[in-house]
Coordinates of C-alpha atoms and ligand atoms in Angstrom, one line a residue:
X1 CA 15.5 -110.9 92.2
X2 CA 13.4 -107.5 90.8
X3 CA 14.4 -106.3 87.4
X4 CA 17.6 -104.1 87.7
X5 CA 15.9 -100.8 87.2
X6 CA 19.5 -99.5 85.0
X7 CA 22.3 -101.9 83.6
X8 CA 25.3 -100.0 85.2
X9 CA 24.8 -98.6 89.3
X10 CA 27.4 -95.9 90.6
X11 CA 27.9 -97.4 93.8
X12 CA 29.7 -95.1 96.6
X13 CA 31.6 -96.1 99.8
X14 CA 31.7 -94.6 103.0
X15 CA 33.6 -93.2 104.6
X16 CA 36.5 -94.5 102.0
X17 CA 35.1 -92.2 99.3
X18 CA 35.4 -95.0 97.1
X19 CA 33.5 -95.3 94.1
X20 CA 32.6 -97.8 91.8
X21 CA 30.1 -98.8 88.5
X22 CA 29.1 -102.1 88.9
X23 CA 26.4 -104.5 86.5
X24 CA 23.0 -103.9 88.7
X25 CA 22.5 -107.1 90.3
X26 CA 26.1 -107.2 91.6
X27 CA 26.5 -108.2 95.1
X28 CA 27.3 -105.4 97.4
X29 CA 30.6 -107.3 98.0
X30 CA 31.6 -107.6 94.3
X31 CA 30.6 -103.5 94.1
X32 CA 32.8 -103.0 97.4
X33 CA 35.5 -105.1 96.5
X34 CA 35.6 -103.0 92.8
X35 CA 35.6 -100.1 94.1
X36 CA 38.9 -100.8 96.1
X37 CA 36.9 -101.6 99.5
X38 CA 37.5 -105.3 100.6
X39 CA 34.7 -106.5 102.6
X40 CA 35.6 -109.8 105.2
X41 CA 33.7 -112.9 104.0
X42 CA 34.9 -115.7 106.6
X43 CA 31.9 -117.8 105.3
X44 CA 32.8 -117.3 101.6
X45 CA 29.6 -115.4 100.9
X46 CA 27.2 -118.2 101.8
X47 CA 24.8 -116.3 104.2
X48 CA 26.6 -118.2 107.1
X49 CA 28.3 -116.1 109.1
X50 CA 26.8 -112.4 109.3
X51 CA 29.5 -110.7 109.6
X52 CA 29.8 -108.9 106.2
X53 CA 27.5 -106.1 107.4
X54 CA 27.5 -103.0 105.0
X55 CA 24.6 -100.0 105.9
X56 CA 22.5 -98.7 102.9
X57 CA 22.5 -95.2 102.9
X58 CA 20.6 -94.6 100.3
X59 CA 19.7 -96.2 97.0
X60 CA 17.5 -99.6 96.0
X61 CA 18.3 -103.0 97.0
X62 CA 17.2 -106.5 96.8
X63 CA 15.0 -107.6 99.4
X64 CA 16.3 -109.2 102.4
X65 CA 17.2 -113.1 102.0
X66 CA 16.1 -115.3 104.3
X67 CA 19.7 -115.7 105.6
X68 CA 20.0 -111.6 105.8
X69 CA 16.6 -112.2 107.9
X70 CA 18.2 -114.8 110.2
X71 CA 21.2 -113.4 111.0
X72 CA 20.0 -109.3 111.2
X73 CA 17.5 -107.8 113.7
X74 CA 14.7 -106.1 112.4
X75 CA 15.9 -102.7 113.9
X76 CA 19.5 -103.5 111.7
X77 CA 17.5 -104.1 108.9
X78 CA 15.1 -100.9 109.6
X79 CA 18.3 -98.9 110.0
X80 CA 19.6 -99.8 106.7
X81 CA 22.5 -102.8 107.7
X82 CA 22.5 -105.3 104.8
X83 CA 24.8 -108.6 104.0
X84 CA 27.2 -107.7 102.0
X85 CA 27.3 -111.0 100.3
X86 CA 23.4 -111.6 99.8
X87 CA 22.2 -108.1 99.1
X88 CA 22.6 -106.9 95.6
X89 CA 22.2 -103.5 93.8
X90 CA 19.5 -102.1 92.1
X91 CA 20.3 -98.4 91.6
X92 CA 22.9 -96.0 92.3
X93 CA 23.3 -96.4 95.9
X94 CA 25.9 -94.9 98.6
X95 CA 26.9 -97.6 101.4
X96 CA 28.4 -97.5 104.6
X97 CA 30.8 -100.0 105.4
X98 CA 31.5 -100.4 109.1
X99 CA 35.2 -101.0 110.3
X100 CA 34.3 -104.6 111.7
X101 CA 32.9 -105.7 108.1
X102 CA 36.3 -105.2 106.7
X103 CA 39.2 -107.5 105.3
X104 CA 42.5 -106.6 105.8
X105 CA 44.0 -105.2 102.3
X106 CA 46.2 -108.1 100.8
X107 CA 49.2 -106.1 101.0
X108 CA 48.4 -104.4 104.1
X109 CA 51.0 -104.5 107.3
X110 CA 49.2 -106.5 109.6
X111 CA 52.1 -106.9 112.3
X112 CA 52.3 -103.2 112.0
X113 CA 48.5 -102.6 114.1
X114 CA 49.9 -104.9 116.9
X115 CA 53.4 -103.7 117.0
X116 CA 54.5 -101.1 119.3
X117 CA 56.9 -98.7 118.6
X118 CA 58.2 -95.0 119.5
X119 CA 57.3 -92.9 116.9
X120 CA 59.7 -90.7 115.9
X121 CA 60.4 -90.2 112.0
X122 CA 63.7 -89.3 110.4
X123 CA 62.6 -86.0 108.6
X124 CA 62.1 -82.9 111.0
X125 CA 60.1 -80.4 110.7
X126 CA 60.0 -77.0 112.5
X127 CA 59.0 -73.4 112.2
X128 CA 61.3 -70.5 113.0
X129 CA 61.1 -66.9 113.4
X130 CA 63.9 -65.5 110.8
X131 CA 65.8 -62.0 112.0
X132 CA 64.9 -59.8 108.7
X133 CA 68.5 -58.5 107.5
X134 CA 69.3 -54.8 108.0
X135 CA 72.1 -52.4 107.4
X136 CA 73.1 -53.5 110.8
X137 CA 72.7 -57.3 110.7
X138 CA 74.2 -58.2 107.2
X139 CA 74.0 -62.0 107.6
X140 CA 73.7 -64.1 104.3
X141 CA 69.8 -65.6 104.6
X142 CA 71.0 -68.6 105.3
X143 CA 73.4 -68.1 108.2
X144 CA 70.6 -66.0 109.7
X145 CA 67.7 -69.4 108.8
X146 CA 71.0 -71.4 111.2
X147 CA 70.9 -68.7 113.8
X148 CA 67.2 -69.0 114.0
X149 CA 67.2 -72.5 114.5
X150 CA 70.1 -72.9 116.8
X151 CA 73.7 -74.9 117.1
X152 CA 71.9 -78.5 117.0
X153 CA 70.7 -77.4 113.7
X154 CA 73.7 -76.6 111.8
X155 CA 73.2 -79.0 108.6
X156 CA 74.2 -78.8 104.8
X157 CA 71.1 -77.2 102.7
X158 CA 70.2 -78.8 99.4
X159 CA 70.5 -77.0 96.3
X160 CA 66.6 -76.7 95.8
X161 CA 65.8 -75.4 99.2
X162 CA 68.6 -73.2 98.8
X163 CA 66.6 -71.6 96.3
X164 CA 63.7 -71.0 98.0
X165 CA 65.9 -69.2 100.9
X166 CA 65.7 -65.8 99.6
X167 CA 61.4 -65.5 99.2
X168 CA 60.7 -67.7 102.0
X169 CA 62.8 -65.6 104.8
X170 CA 61.5 -62.6 103.3
X171 CA 57.5 -63.9 103.5
X172 CA 55.1 -61.9 105.4
X173 CA 54.8 -63.0 108.8
X174 CA 58.5 -63.7 108.4
X175 CA 58.1 -67.3 110.1
X176 CA 60.0 -70.2 107.6
X177 CA 59.1 -73.9 108.0
X178 CA 62.5 -76.3 107.4
X179 CA 62.6 -79.8 106.6
X180 CA 65.2 -82.1 107.5
X181 CA 66.2 -85.3 106.8
X182 CA 69.4 -87.3 107.2
X183 CA 71.2 -84.3 108.4
X184 CA 70.4 -82.4 105.5
X185 CA 67.9 -79.3 104.9
X186 CA 66.1 -80.8 102.0
X187 CA 62.7 -78.0 102.3
X188 CA 62.4 -74.0 103.2
X189 CA 59.3 -72.3 103.0
X190 CA 57.0 -69.8 104.6
X191 CA 55.5 -71.4 107.3
X192 CA 52.0 -71.1 106.1
X193 CA 53.1 -73.3 102.9
X194 CA 52.6 -76.7 103.7
X195 CA 50.9 -80.0 101.8
X196 CA 52.0 -82.5 104.7
X197 CA 54.8 -84.3 105.2
X198 CA 54.6 -88.1 103.7
X199 CA 57.0 -91.1 103.7
X200 CA 57.0 -94.4 101.5
X201 CA 58.2 -97.3 102.8
X202 CA 58.9 -99.8 100.1
X203 CA 59.5 -103.7 99.8
X204 CA 61.1 -104.7 96.4
X205 CA 60.9 -108.1 96.1
X206 CA 62.5 -110.4 93.1
X207 CA 58.6 -110.5 91.7
X208 CA 56.3 -108.3 93.8
X209 CA 57.2 -104.7 94.7
X210 CA 54.7 -103.1 97.0
X211 CA 54.9 -99.5 98.4
X212 CA 53.1 -97.8 101.3
X213 CA 52.3 -94.5 102.1
X214 CA 52.7 -92.6 105.6
X215 CA 51.8 -89.2 106.7
X216 CA 54.7 -88.5 108.8
X217 CA 53.5 -86.2 111.1
X218 CA 50.9 -88.6 112.1
X219 CA 52.4 -91.7 111.5
X220 CA 49.0 -92.6 109.9
X221 CA 48.9 -95.4 107.1
X222 CA 47.2 -93.9 104.0
X223 CA 47.6 -96.0 101.0
X224 CA 49.5 -99.2 99.8
X225 CA 50.3 -100.3 96.2
X226 CA 51.7 -103.3 94.5
X227 CA 53.0 -104.5 91.1
X228 CA 54.8 -107.1 89.4
X229 CA 59.0 -106.5 89.0
X230 CA 59.3 -105.7 85.5
X231 CA 62.7 -107.4 85.8
X232 CA 60.7 -110.7 85.7
X233 CA 61.3 -110.6 81.9
X234 CA 65.0 -111.2 82.5
X235 CA 64.1 -114.9 84.8
X236 CA 62.1 -115.7 87.7
X237 CA 64.8 -116.0 90.3
X238 CA 67.8 -113.5 91.2
X239 CA 70.5 -115.7 89.7
X240 CA 68.8 -115.6 86.2
X241 CA 68.8 -111.5 87.0
X242 CA 72.4 -111.8 87.8
X243 CA 73.3 -113.3 84.7
X244 CA 71.6 -110.8 82.8
X245 CA 73.4 -108.0 84.5
X246 CA 76.9 -110.2 83.5
X247 CA 76.3 -111.2 80.0
X248 CA 74.5 -107.8 78.4
X249 CA 76.3 -104.6 78.1
X250 CA 73.5 -102.6 79.0
X251 CA 72.4 -105.1 82.1
X252 CA 72.8 -103.6 85.5
X253 CA 71.5 -100.3 83.6
X254 CA 68.6 -102.0 82.4
X255 CA 68.0 -103.7 86.0
X256 CA 68.5 -100.4 87.7
X257 CA 65.9 -98.3 85.8
X258 CA 63.3 -100.9 86.0
X259 CA 63.8 -101.3 89.9
X260 CA 63.4 -97.5 90.1
X261 CA 60.9 -97.3 87.5
X262 CA 58.8 -99.8 89.4
X263 CA 59.4 -98.2 92.9
X264 CA 58.5 -95.1 91.6
X265 CA 55.2 -96.6 89.8
X266 CA 53.9 -98.1 93.4
X267 CA 54.8 -95.0 95.1
X268 CA 53.1 -93.4 92.4
X269 CA 49.8 -95.0 92.5
X270 CA 49.8 -95.3 96.5
X271 CA 50.5 -91.2 96.7
X272 CA 47.3 -91.0 93.9
X273 CA 44.9 -93.1 96.1
X274 CA 45.9 -90.8 98.9
X275 CA 45.4 -87.7 97.1
X276 CA 49.0 -86.9 98.2
X277 CA 51.9 -84.6 95.9
X278 CA 55.0 -86.8 95.1
X279 CA 56.9 -83.8 96.2
X280 CA 55.7 -83.9 99.6
X281 CA 57.4 -87.2 100.1
X282 CA 60.4 -86.6 102.1
X283 CA 61.5 -90.0 102.8
X284 CA 61.6 -93.0 101.5
X285 CA 62.8 -97.0 103.3
X286 CA 63.3 -99.6 101.2
X287 CA 63.7 -103.2 102.0
X288 CA 64.9 -106.2 99.1
X289 CA 67.1 -109.4 98.7
X290 CA 70.6 -108.2 98.3
X291 CA 70.3 -108.7 94.8
X292 CA 67.2 -106.3 94.7
X293 CA 69.0 -104.0 97.0
X294 CA 72.3 -103.5 95.1
X295 CA 70.5 -103.5 91.6
X296 CA 68.3 -100.6 93.3
X297 CA 71.5 -98.8 94.0
X298 CA 72.5 -99.5 90.8
X299 CA 75.3 -101.6 92.5
X300 CA 77.1 -104.2 90.0
X301 CA 75.2 -108.0 91.8
X302 CA 77.7 -110.0 89.4
X303 CA 79.9 -110.8 92.7
X304 CA 76.5 -111.9 94.4
X305 CA 76.4 -115.0 91.4
X306 CA 80.7 -115.9 92.6
X307 CA 82.0 -117.8 94.7
X308 CA 82.5 -116.7 97.3
X309 CA 79.2 -115.0 96.7
X310 CA 80.0 -111.7 98.9
X311 CA 77.6 -108.6 98.5
X312 CA 79.6 -105.5 97.7
X313 CA 78.1 -103.5 100.8
X314 CA 76.3 -104.4 103.9
X315 CA 75.4 -101.8 105.4
X316 CA 72.5 -99.0 105.6
X317 CA 72.7 -96.9 102.4
X318 CA 71.3 -93.1 102.8
X319 CA 70.7 -91.4 99.5
X320 CA 69.0 -88.4 98.0
X321 CA 66.0 -88.8 95.6
X322 CA 67.6 -87.0 93.2
X323 CA 70.6 -89.3 92.9
X324 CA 68.8 -92.9 92.7
X325 CA 65.8 -91.3 90.0
X326 CA 63.0 -91.7 92.5
X327 CA 60.3 -89.5 91.6
X328 CA 59.8 -87.8 95.1
X329 CA 60.8 -84.8 96.5
X330 CA 64.1 -84.4 94.9
X331 CA 66.5 -83.9 98.2
X332 CA 64.6 -86.5 100.3
X333 CA 66.7 -89.5 101.8
X334 CA 66.3 -92.6 100.3
X335 CA 67.2 -95.3 103.0
X336 CA 68.3 -98.6 101.9
X337 CA 68.2 -101.1 104.8
X338 CA 71.3 -103.3 105.2
X339 CA 71.5 -106.5 104.0
X340 CA 73.0 -109.6 106.0
X341 CA 74.5 -111.9 103.2
X342 CA 74.9 -112.4 99.4
X343 CA 71.2 -114.1 99.4
X344 CA 70.1 -113.0 102.6
X345 CA 69.2 -109.3 102.2
X346 CA 67.1 -106.4 104.2
X347 CA 63.7 -108.3 103.4
X348 CA 64.7 -110.7 105.8
X349 CA 66.2 -107.9 108.6
X350 CA 62.8 -106.1 108.0
X351 CA 60.9 -109.5 108.9
X352 CA 62.9 -110.1 111.9
X353 CA 62.5 -106.1 112.8
X354 CA 58.9 -106.6 112.5
X355 CA 58.6 -109.8 113.9
X356 CA 60.6 -109.0 116.9
X357 CA 61.9 -112.1 116.5
X358 CA 64.9 -111.6 119.1
X359 CA 62.9 -110.6 121.9
X360 CA 60.7 -113.7 122.0
X361 CA 61.6 -115.4 125.6
X362 CA 61.3 -119.1 123.9
X363 CA 63.1 -120.5 120.4
X364 CA 61.3 -119.0 117.0
X365 CA 61.4 -119.1 113.5
X366 CA 60.7 -116.9 110.7
X367 CA 59.9 -117.5 107.2
X368 CA 59.7 -115.1 104.5
X369 CA 58.3 -117.3 101.5
X370 CA 59.4 -115.3 98.2
X371 CA 61.0 -116.1 95.3
X372 CA 63.9 -116.2 97.2
X373 CA 63.1 -118.1 100.3
X374 CA 64.5 -116.5 103.3
X375 CA 64.5 -118.3 106.9
X376 CA 65.5 -117.2 110.4
X377 CA 66.2 -118.5 113.7
X378 CA 66.3 -117.2 117.1
X379 CA 67.8 -119.9 119.8
X380 CA 67.4 -117.3 122.9
X381 CA 70.9 -116.3 122.3
X382 CA 71.8 -116.8 118.7
X383 CA 70.0 -115.4 115.6
X384 CA 70.8 -117.8 112.2
X385 CA 69.6 -116.9 109.0
X386 CA 69.9 -118.6 105.6
X387 CA 68.2 -118.2 102.0
X388 CA 67.1 -121.1 99.5
X389 CA 65.8 -120.4 95.7
X390 CA 62.5 -121.2 96.4
X391 CA 60.7 -119.8 92.9
X392 CA 58.0 -117.6 92.4
X393 CA 55.2 -120.4 92.3
X394 CA 54.2 -118.9 96.0
X395 CA 53.8 -115.4 94.2
X396 CA 51.8 -116.5 91.6
X397 CA 54.2 -116.6 89.0
X398 CA 55.1 -119.8 86.8
X399 CA 51.1 -121.3 88.1
X400 CA 49.0 -121.7 85.1
X401 CA 46.6 -119.0 86.5
X402 CA 48.8 -117.5 89.1
X403 CA 48.0 -114.2 90.4
X404 CA 48.9 -111.9 93.2
X405 CA 46.8 -111.8 96.1
X406 CA 44.1 -109.0 94.6
X407 CA 40.7 -109.2 95.1
X408 CA 39.0 -111.9 93.1
X409 CA 42.7 -114.1 93.8
X410 CA 41.3 -117.4 95.1
X411 CA 42.9 -117.2 98.5
X412 CA 41.0 -120.6 100.3
X413 CA 39.8 -123.8 98.9
X414 CA 38.3 -126.1 101.2
X415 CA 36.7 -128.8 100.8
X416 CA 32.7 -129.3 101.2
X417 CA 30.5 -132.1 100.6
X418 CA 33.2 -134.2 98.7
X419 CA 33.8 -130.9 96.3
X420 CA 36.5 -128.2 96.4
X421 CA 35.2 -124.8 97.2
X422 CA 37.5 -122.1 96.3
X423 CA 36.4 -118.6 98.0
X424 CA 38.0 -115.3 96.4
X425 CA 39.2 -112.4 97.8
X426 CA 36.4 -109.7 98.2
X427 CA 34.5 -112.8 97.2
X428 CA 34.4 -111.6 93.2
X429 CA 34.5 -113.9 90.3
X430 CA 37.6 -116.2 90.1
X431 CA 40.7 -114.6 88.3
X432 CA 43.3 -116.7 89.1
X433 CA 45.2 -118.1 92.2
X434 CA 47.2 -116.5 94.6
X435 CA 50.0 -118.2 97.5
X436 CA 47.4 -118.8 100.1
X437 CA 44.9 -120.4 97.8
X438 CA 48.0 -122.3 96.5
X439 CA 49.2 -123.4 99.5
X440 CA 45.4 -125.1 100.5
X441 CA 44.7 -126.2 97.0
X442 CA 47.4 -128.4 97.1
X443 CA 46.7 -129.4 100.6
X444 CA 43.4 -130.3 100.0
X445 CA 44.3 -132.1 96.9
X446 CA 46.5 -134.5 99.2
X447 CA 44.6 -135.0 101.8
X448 CA 41.6 -136.6 99.3
X449 CA 44.1 -138.3 97.5
X450 CA 44.0 -136.9 94.1
X451 CA 47.9 -136.6 94.7
X452 CA 50.5 -138.8 95.4
X453 CA 53.5 -138.5 97.7
X454 CA 55.5 -138.0 94.7
X455 CA 53.3 -134.9 93.8
X456 CA 51.4 -136.7 91.1
X457 CA 47.8 -136.0 90.2
X458 CA 46.5 -139.3 89.8
X459 CA 43.4 -140.3 87.5
X460 CA 39.7 -139.4 88.4
X461 CA 39.0 -143.0 88.9
X462 CA 38.8 -143.7 92.7
X463 CA 38.1 -140.2 94.1
X464 CA 34.8 -138.7 95.4
X465 CA 32.8 -138.0 92.2
X466 CA 32.2 -134.2 92.5
X467 CA 36.5 -134.4 92.5
X468 CA 37.0 -137.0 89.8
X469 CA 34.3 -134.5 87.8
X470 CA 37.1 -131.6 88.0
X471 CA 40.1 -134.0 86.9
X472 CA 40.8 -134.1 83.5
X473 CA 43.7 -134.7 81.0
X474 CA 46.1 -137.5 81.4
X475 CA 49.8 -137.7 82.9
X476 CA 51.6 -134.5 83.0
X477 CA 49.0 -132.8 81.1
X478 CA 46.6 -133.6 84.0
X479 CA 44.7 -130.5 85.3
X480 CA 42.2 -129.9 88.3
X481 CA 39.1 -127.3 87.8
X482 CA 39.1 -124.9 90.6
X483 CA 36.2 -122.3 89.4
X484 CA 34.6 -122.8 85.8
X485 CA 34.1 -120.9 83.4
X486 CA 31.1 -118.8 84.8
X487 CA 32.4 -119.0 87.9
X488 CA 35.4 -116.5 86.5
X489 CA 36.3 -113.1 85.9
X490 CA 36.9 -113.3 82.7
X491 CA 34.5 -116.4 81.5
X492 CA 37.6 -118.6 81.3
X493 CA 38.5 -121.4 83.8
X494 CA 41.2 -121.5 86.7
X495 CA 42.6 -124.5 87.2
X496 CA 45.3 -126.1 88.5
X497 CA 48.1 -128.4 86.4
X498 CA 50.5 -130.8 87.4
X499 CA 53.1 -128.8 86.3
X500 CA 51.7 -126.0 89.1
X501 CA 51.9 -128.8 91.9
X502 CA 55.6 -129.3 90.6
X503 CA 56.5 -125.6 91.2
X504 CA 54.6 -126.0 94.7
X505 CA 57.1 -129.1 95.4
X506 CA 60.0 -127.4 94.4
X507 CA 59.5 -124.6 96.7
X508 CA 58.3 -126.4 99.6
X509 CA 61.2 -128.5 98.8
X510 CA 63.7 -125.3 99.1
X511 CA 62.0 -123.7 101.8
X512 CA 61.5 -127.3 104.4
X513 CA 65.4 -128.0 103.1
X514 CA 66.9 -124.7 104.9
X515 CA 64.2 -124.7 107.7
X516 CA 65.7 -128.5 108.6
X517 CA 69.4 -127.4 108.3
X518 CA 68.9 -124.3 110.3
X519 CA 67.2 -126.5 113.2
X520 CA 70.0 -129.0 113.2
X521 CA 72.7 -125.8 113.3
X522 CA 71.0 -124.5 116.5
X523 CA 71.1 -128.2 117.9
X524 CA 67.3 -127.4 118.0
X525 CA 64.1 -129.9 116.9
X526 CA 60.6 -128.6 115.2
X527 CA 59.6 -129.4 118.6
X528 CA 61.4 -126.7 120.0
X529 CA 60.3 -123.6 118.5
X530 CA 58.0 -121.7 120.5
X531 CA 56.4 -119.7 117.4
X532 CA 56.7 -120.2 113.8
X533 CA 56.3 -116.5 111.9
X534 CA 55.0 -117.1 108.1
X535 CA 55.6 -113.8 105.8
X536 CA 55.4 -113.3 102.3
X537 CA 53.6 -111.7 99.5
X538 CA 50.2 -114.3 99.8
X539 CA 48.8 -111.7 101.9
X540 CA 47.7 -112.0 105.5
X541 CA 45.5 -115.1 105.2
X542 CA 47.5 -118.5 105.0
X543 CA 46.3 -121.6 107.0
X544 CA 49.2 -123.3 108.8
X545 CA 47.1 -126.3 108.6
X546 CA 47.7 -126.5 104.8
X547 CA 51.4 -125.2 105.2
X548 CA 51.8 -128.5 107.8
X549 CA 50.3 -130.5 105.4
X550 CA 52.2 -130.1 102.3
X551 CA 55.1 -130.1 104.6
X552 CA 56.8 -126.5 103.9
X553 CA 57.2 -127.2 107.7
X554 CA 57.6 -130.0 109.6
X555 CA 54.9 -131.7 110.7
X556 CA 55.4 -131.7 114.5
X557 CA 55.5 -127.8 114.5
X558 CA 51.8 -127.7 116.9
X559 CA 49.5 -125.8 114.4
X560 CA 48.7 -123.4 116.9
X561 CA 52.2 -122.2 117.1
X562 CA 52.6 -121.2 113.6
X563 CA 51.4 -118.0 112.7
X564 CA 51.0 -115.8 109.1
X565 CA 52.1 -112.6 109.7
X566 CA 51.5 -111.1 105.9
X567 CA 54.0 -109.2 104.4
X568 CA 56.4 -108.5 107.5
X569 CA 59.5 -107.2 105.4
X570 CA 57.3 -104.2 104.2
X571 CA 56.4 -103.9 108.2
X572 CA 60.1 -103.9 108.5
X573 CA 60.2 -100.6 106.1
X574 CA 57.7 -99.2 107.5
X575 CA 59.3 -99.4 111.2
X576 CA 62.4 -98.0 109.4
X577 CA 60.4 -95.3 108.4
X578 CA 58.5 -94.4 111.1
X579 CA 61.0 -94.7 114.0
X580 CA 64.7 -93.9 113.6
X581 CA 65.2 -96.4 116.9
X582 CA 63.6 -99.2 114.9
X583 CA 65.7 -98.2 111.7
X584 CA 69.2 -98.4 114.0
X585 CA 67.8 -102.0 115.8
X586 CA 67.5 -102.7 111.7
X587 CA 71.2 -102.4 111.5
X588 CA 72.2 -104.0 114.7
X589 CA 70.2 -106.8 114.1
X590 CA 71.8 -107.4 110.0
X591 CA 75.2 -107.7 112.6
X592 CA 73.8 -109.8 114.9
X593 CA 72.8 -112.4 112.3
X594 CA 74.9 -115.0 111.2
X595 CA 74.8 -116.8 108.2
X596 CA 74.6 -120.2 107.2
X597 CA 75.6 -121.1 103.3
X598 CA 73.2 -123.4 101.5
X599 CA 73.8 -122.4 98.4
X600 CA 76.8 -124.8 97.8
X601 CA 75.9 -127.2 100.5
X602 CA 75.8 -130.9 99.5
X603 CA 73.9 -131.7 102.7
X604 CA 70.9 -129.3 101.5
X605 CA 70.5 -131.1 98.4
X606 CA 70.2 -134.4 100.5
X607 CA 67.5 -132.7 102.6
X608 CA 66.2 -131.3 100.0
X609 CA 65.6 -134.6 97.9
X610 CA 63.8 -135.5 100.7
X611 CA 61.9 -132.5 101.5
X612 CA 60.0 -132.5 97.7
X613 CA 57.8 -135.8 98.7
X614 CA 54.6 -134.9 100.3
X615 CA 54.3 -137.8 102.9
Ligands
FES1 S1 27.0 -113.9 105.9 FE1 29.4 -114.7 105.7 S2 30.9 -113.7 104.2 FE2 28.1 -112.9 104.2

């Protein structure tokens, strides 16, 4: 490889208008990932698929490799096209990324791209001509504005909007803009003054929080951001959060402020990426499990943790942003979607809504694999739901090198020539392993005989030679090397430990038990399921074969009927933001759902014990 001309190269990407400094000699794929532009790397960057084409607009990169010469035409190379996994930057450069070379952002709401809905947001924006006051017309500014708006618009006006009324209705041109949300006038200004109308949809998870930003005038998706839920310092699951709220005098306040704080954080990150002012966000929709729902609203969740485990409220809540403490337009409407039961929340409603589960002509199941696992089953007539405590393993928590689905996370593990091949998001050096990588890693180790039916990592003797070299330690301290120190982002090896596999075993056992009991309740067998939707913060990539191999679903479900749908709960929140009709549908679904209580079920314990085994 020719010597790079500088130590660090500034690489700019279009049409994203994103940039990053990378060490010269880094691959184009690595530079893209560092800039937050994700490239699809179907062959894991081995230069065999030719799908990662990027066009070099300016700057110098390495000469085409043999792989590039065999996968690109001469005309393409002459036009500047290169393979992102092969070509390396030598100088400052400008690169263009074609749409078909892009990977879905792991936070992205894939379901929304294929889901049809009518775009009718809850924020309405109109411009009216307001009559000027005169000695002959001494109606107040507000009365003249209301008259201009017409009878159907007899809405209360927020204090902030009232304060802007005198100047707005007297501005030259006399055209006045009115923005209303949830039956309140929230903004008044001269018509010429408008920065845009935006909305945010948030999935407030027990472990991971994701926010999505949309343009509410066009419906366009603008940006997303994710963060870990800071409440995790009080415990990994909802029961520990409830306990913290019950046993500390400031518990509820702490948890409420942390929930609001992290929602503010993801909205601010997304708004910053999109160059949108927080004051121009006029509506926020939010989904979360019932505990997160209560804590976000500041409602005491203690009764969720005590028999009979009832929520304090289940319906859709509309509140003003200022009352909750959200740093968006202070009068913005915050719509918190309805919950179903004490442990089946608005995230499940979002999943059912986005996955159109009840529209399916056949029996179908949706499984949300989060810290609180939720399962919904549609048998063509009834909608049954249940939840289980899966633990945060599949979101990367309580796993030694677990991480969120982010650039550099190992998202796939395959077997190549008897050895493990770890493939990371963006083709970056490994920073850890995310949920989909965990499914794969355990499935592959089961397949190779490195994990036994009890979930124990076996000794290296007897394993294929390449794999045996990756196994170290004894008994419960045994571990498998996934990425060596020189393949990782921070110079430390990425390993999968016996304890990690135990966490996966507990999580999959809980979800599987919920699946089995719901099927039994509905009088169905696994073969009856026409489709199974797998949702979760692990991202849009999930290998159904791995899911079936680890036994998270019954093995008799045909592989081709299992589909990963990414963060479907977030997609549900986005639908409720973009369409009032979808928001109403969410309310109907929450009413329609019949809850099966597993929390205290003896049967659940029996099925769980069996479902823990790897068979
Ligand atoms: S050629 Fe397959 S990812 Fe680059």
